[in-house]
Every structure is written in structure tokens, then in C-alpha cells.
Amino acid sequence: MALIVQKYGGTSVATAERIKAVADRIIRTKEAGHRVVVVVSAMGDTTDELIALAHQVTDEPSERELDLLLSTGEIVSCTLMAMALRAKGYEAVALTGPQAGILTEPAYGRAQIIRIEPERIVRELDRGRIVIVAGFQGMTEEFDITTLGRGGSDTTAVALAVIRRADRCEIYTDVDGVFTADPRLVPRARKLAEIDYEEMLELAQQGARVMHPRAVELGAVYNMPIVVRSSFNDNPGTLIHKGVAVEIRNKVRGIAHDTNVAKITIVGVPDRPGIAAALFAPLAEHGVNVDVIVQNASLHGLTDLSFTVARGDLSKALRLVEPVARQIGARDVVASNGWAKVSIVGTGMQHSPGYAARMFKALADRNINIEMITTSEIRITCIIDEARVQEAVQALHDAFQLEQPELA
Ligand code: ASP
Ligand code: MG
């Protein structure tokens, strides 16, 4: 008898009809003789709606109450799911995050799980029940409800799977799995049968929306096999695991893109030790995530320093950086929106030269200008004009022949 953790995202449980359909799917797993723990997201756009509602009441909702409010979304879906299962004749129990023993640090809106006390879940499973856990939430030592950050139900699911040493964690969503590129941009994008943790992590961090990066990271650390698949059909999904064959024809596994990119350039920065630290420290202190950073070689003791942030952080980042720039005697601070990132990812690129050149050529052939470049061992990212993103992703998909099946 295996233990399987299944997570169903917002679209999978968006309506009463959907909840009943998902209940049937859960029952199939139960009937196959497995112990089942289910994690659910809030129905449809509930979380967005609750946030909007809070902002109708006040411009600055208190963090603690906002988390408590948002946690209700997942409580609605988990209770309804348990009711649907009971109505079909199956023993099921709905648990909130705290009831499931999920303890977090006291950081509202982005809490990390400290530990899970699984006794209640174990007891319910031992009684033969299907356990339905509200995703995205936990509780502090002070009994305050916290949320894990947007998309956090994935993290709940993988964390539970890890803690209970589940045989696998299944992430059900509204797409068939992980694709070589976003199929809305590239009609011939191909579903991947499998992918490495590392590759999935890079793709998720660079904008592939199918899974939350934190959950992938957790899976990687504890080597938990994760299957991403659709709750709307029976197609096999994508298996995220360790040890995907590297010697495959396609050394680029996939392409990610992200249009949530704003750029700040600090012009004429004196080239002295400590300047970059002075500029970035306040951003870190205020929780602004800096992504791509590029510093030019200095000329006459001056350099330009550019970096990107999420668009929603642009004004905050400017507010923090402008006074420092003035203080250190930089000439100017220039901010702009309207950028996008495109990334190629694949562990197979590590020891094969020439991938960067091919990427740049594919973009150059379309006359797409590269604004900034960054790399990791298994990724190359270019910042380009947002208006060209679809063209760029398509060009890269063609250049690396990703529509072709991977053969050993
Ligand atoms: N409902 C939360 C959100 O929309 C958590 C999740 O869906 O995973 O961000
Ligand atoms: Mg959601």
C-alpha cells in the first residue's frame, strides 16, 4: 500500500462540478489500495478576489488579518472536497493547515514551514480515511494563521509528501504537464515525459508557471518524485525526478519566459569597493528581489550598473536606490518597464560549448536586441523587449529543435 499525496490547483476545484469530478479521481486512487492525502488550493480566483476585497476596505490591510482572510479560501475548498467524498460513500476528513500540524515562522504572506507535526494526519489515515488538507497555510507558535506565499499549496503538498515519505507527490493542474515552452506562444511545444529537479527549478524560477519553485526545491532536497498532470483528462503527465538521461539529442530541455521584468540602471557609478553592497543592501532589507545584475567594465573610474526587479517592485526599488545613488555620487538613475526574460535550460548544456552562441544568433537573425545576459551552469537568460517575446521563444524553440522527440 503506497502513500500518495495529490494536490489540486484552483482551476481543478473551481466549481462544485469540478470538486465532484476531482472527488472521483481521488476515489480511483483510494480504490487502487493507496493511502491518500489531498491538498487543495482555493477555488478558482478566490485568493485574488479576497485580496481585492481587502483593498476595497483599506489601502493597507494588516498583514495578520490578510493572511487569516486568505486562509479561508483553502478552507472552503477542503471542506467541500471532504463533503463530496462522503456523499460518494467514502470516509474523508478536512483539515486546516494548523489542524494538519503545519507550523511556520511568524512571517505573514511568505511564511516558511518550520516543521510538521503529522500525528493527526497519521491517525486519520490509520482509520482508513482520505485526508484533505487546506493548502497554502500554517500556524505560528503563537497560534496565528500564516500563508506561505502565492502558489504555496504546491509547497504544502511536497512538504507533506516529504514528511510522511510518500511514494510520490502528484500535482494536478489545468495543463498536461511541463512543456518545452509555453504552448500558448509556441503551438508545437512538446510535453516532456520527464525532467530533472534542477532543470524544473530553473524553468520555474525563470517564469514557467506550472509549479512553484519553492516546492520543486523541496522535492529536490529530499528526492521526492513529483508528477505534474492535468485533472481534466487521463494523459500521463511529466515526472520530475533525479537522473534524467543527459545524453539525449536535445540538450536544451525547455524554454521559459517572463514578462514581469522592470529594469533600473544607475549611470556613472564611481568604481570603488563597497558601492554595490551599499546599493543592494537596502533592497535586500526591504524584501525586494533583485534578479539579473549587470555591471559594465569601468571607464575612467566610472561604471554603469543595471539590474532587474519584478514590475510591482519598481517604484519601491527606486525609492530605496535613489538616495544611495545620490550619496555615492552616481550621475543618474534610469528606470524602465516593458522588458521580458527568455531562458534556455538544460543540464545537457553544461559540458557542451556553443549554446550561448546559438541562442544569440537565433535572436540576432530575428533582429531582436539583447539588453542583458545572465547564465547559470544549466541556463542562459537574455533580457529583451517585451513586445518581441513570442517571436523570441518561437525562434529559440526552432533553433534548438525542441519539437523533436528526445531519443537516446
Ligand atoms: N490560493 C493560493 C494562491 O492563489 C495558493 C495556491 O493556489 O497555491 O496563491
Ligand atoms: Mg490559486
CSV table of C-alpha atoms in Angstrom, one decimal, residues 6 9-10 61 77 94 98 100 126 135 140 168 173 189 198 224 250-251 258 276 310 314 322 342 380 383 398 404:
chain,number,residue,atom,x,y,z
A,6,GLN,CA,-2.2,14.7,-4.5
A,9,GLY,CA,-4.9,23.7,-8.0
A,10,GLY,CA,-7.5,26.4,-8.2
A,61,PRO,CA,-4.7,45.7,5.0
A,77,SER,CA,-12.3,24.0,-0.9
A,94,ALA,CA,-11.0,18.0,6.0
A,98,PRO,CA,-2.9,24.1,11.7
A,100,ALA,CA,-2.7,19.2,9.9
A,126,ASP,CA,-4.9,4.7,10.0
A,135,GLY,CA,-3.1,24.2,1.2
A,140,THR,CA,2.8,30.1,14.2
A,168,ARG,CA,5.1,10.2,-4.9
A,173,THR,CA,-3.4,21.4,-12.7
A,189,ALA,CA,5.7,22.9,-27.9
A,198,GLU,CA,17.5,21.2,-11.4
A,224,MET,CA,10.6,13.3,-3.8
A,250,ASN,CA,18.1,17.8,-27.1
A,251,LYS,CA,20.5,19.3,-24.6
A,258,ASP,CA,8.7,36.0,-18.1
A,276,ALA,CA,27.4,47.5,-5.0
A,310,ALA,CA,9.5,42.4,-10.7
A,314,LEU,CA,9.9,49.0,-9.4
A,322,GLU,CA,17.8,56.9,-5.5
A,342,VAL,CA,13.8,34.4,-22.2
A,380,ILE,CA,21.2,31.1,-20.4
A,383,ILE,CA,16.6,40.3,-21.3
A,398,ASP,CA,13.1,26.3,-33.6
A,404,GLN,CA,11.6,16.8,-32.0
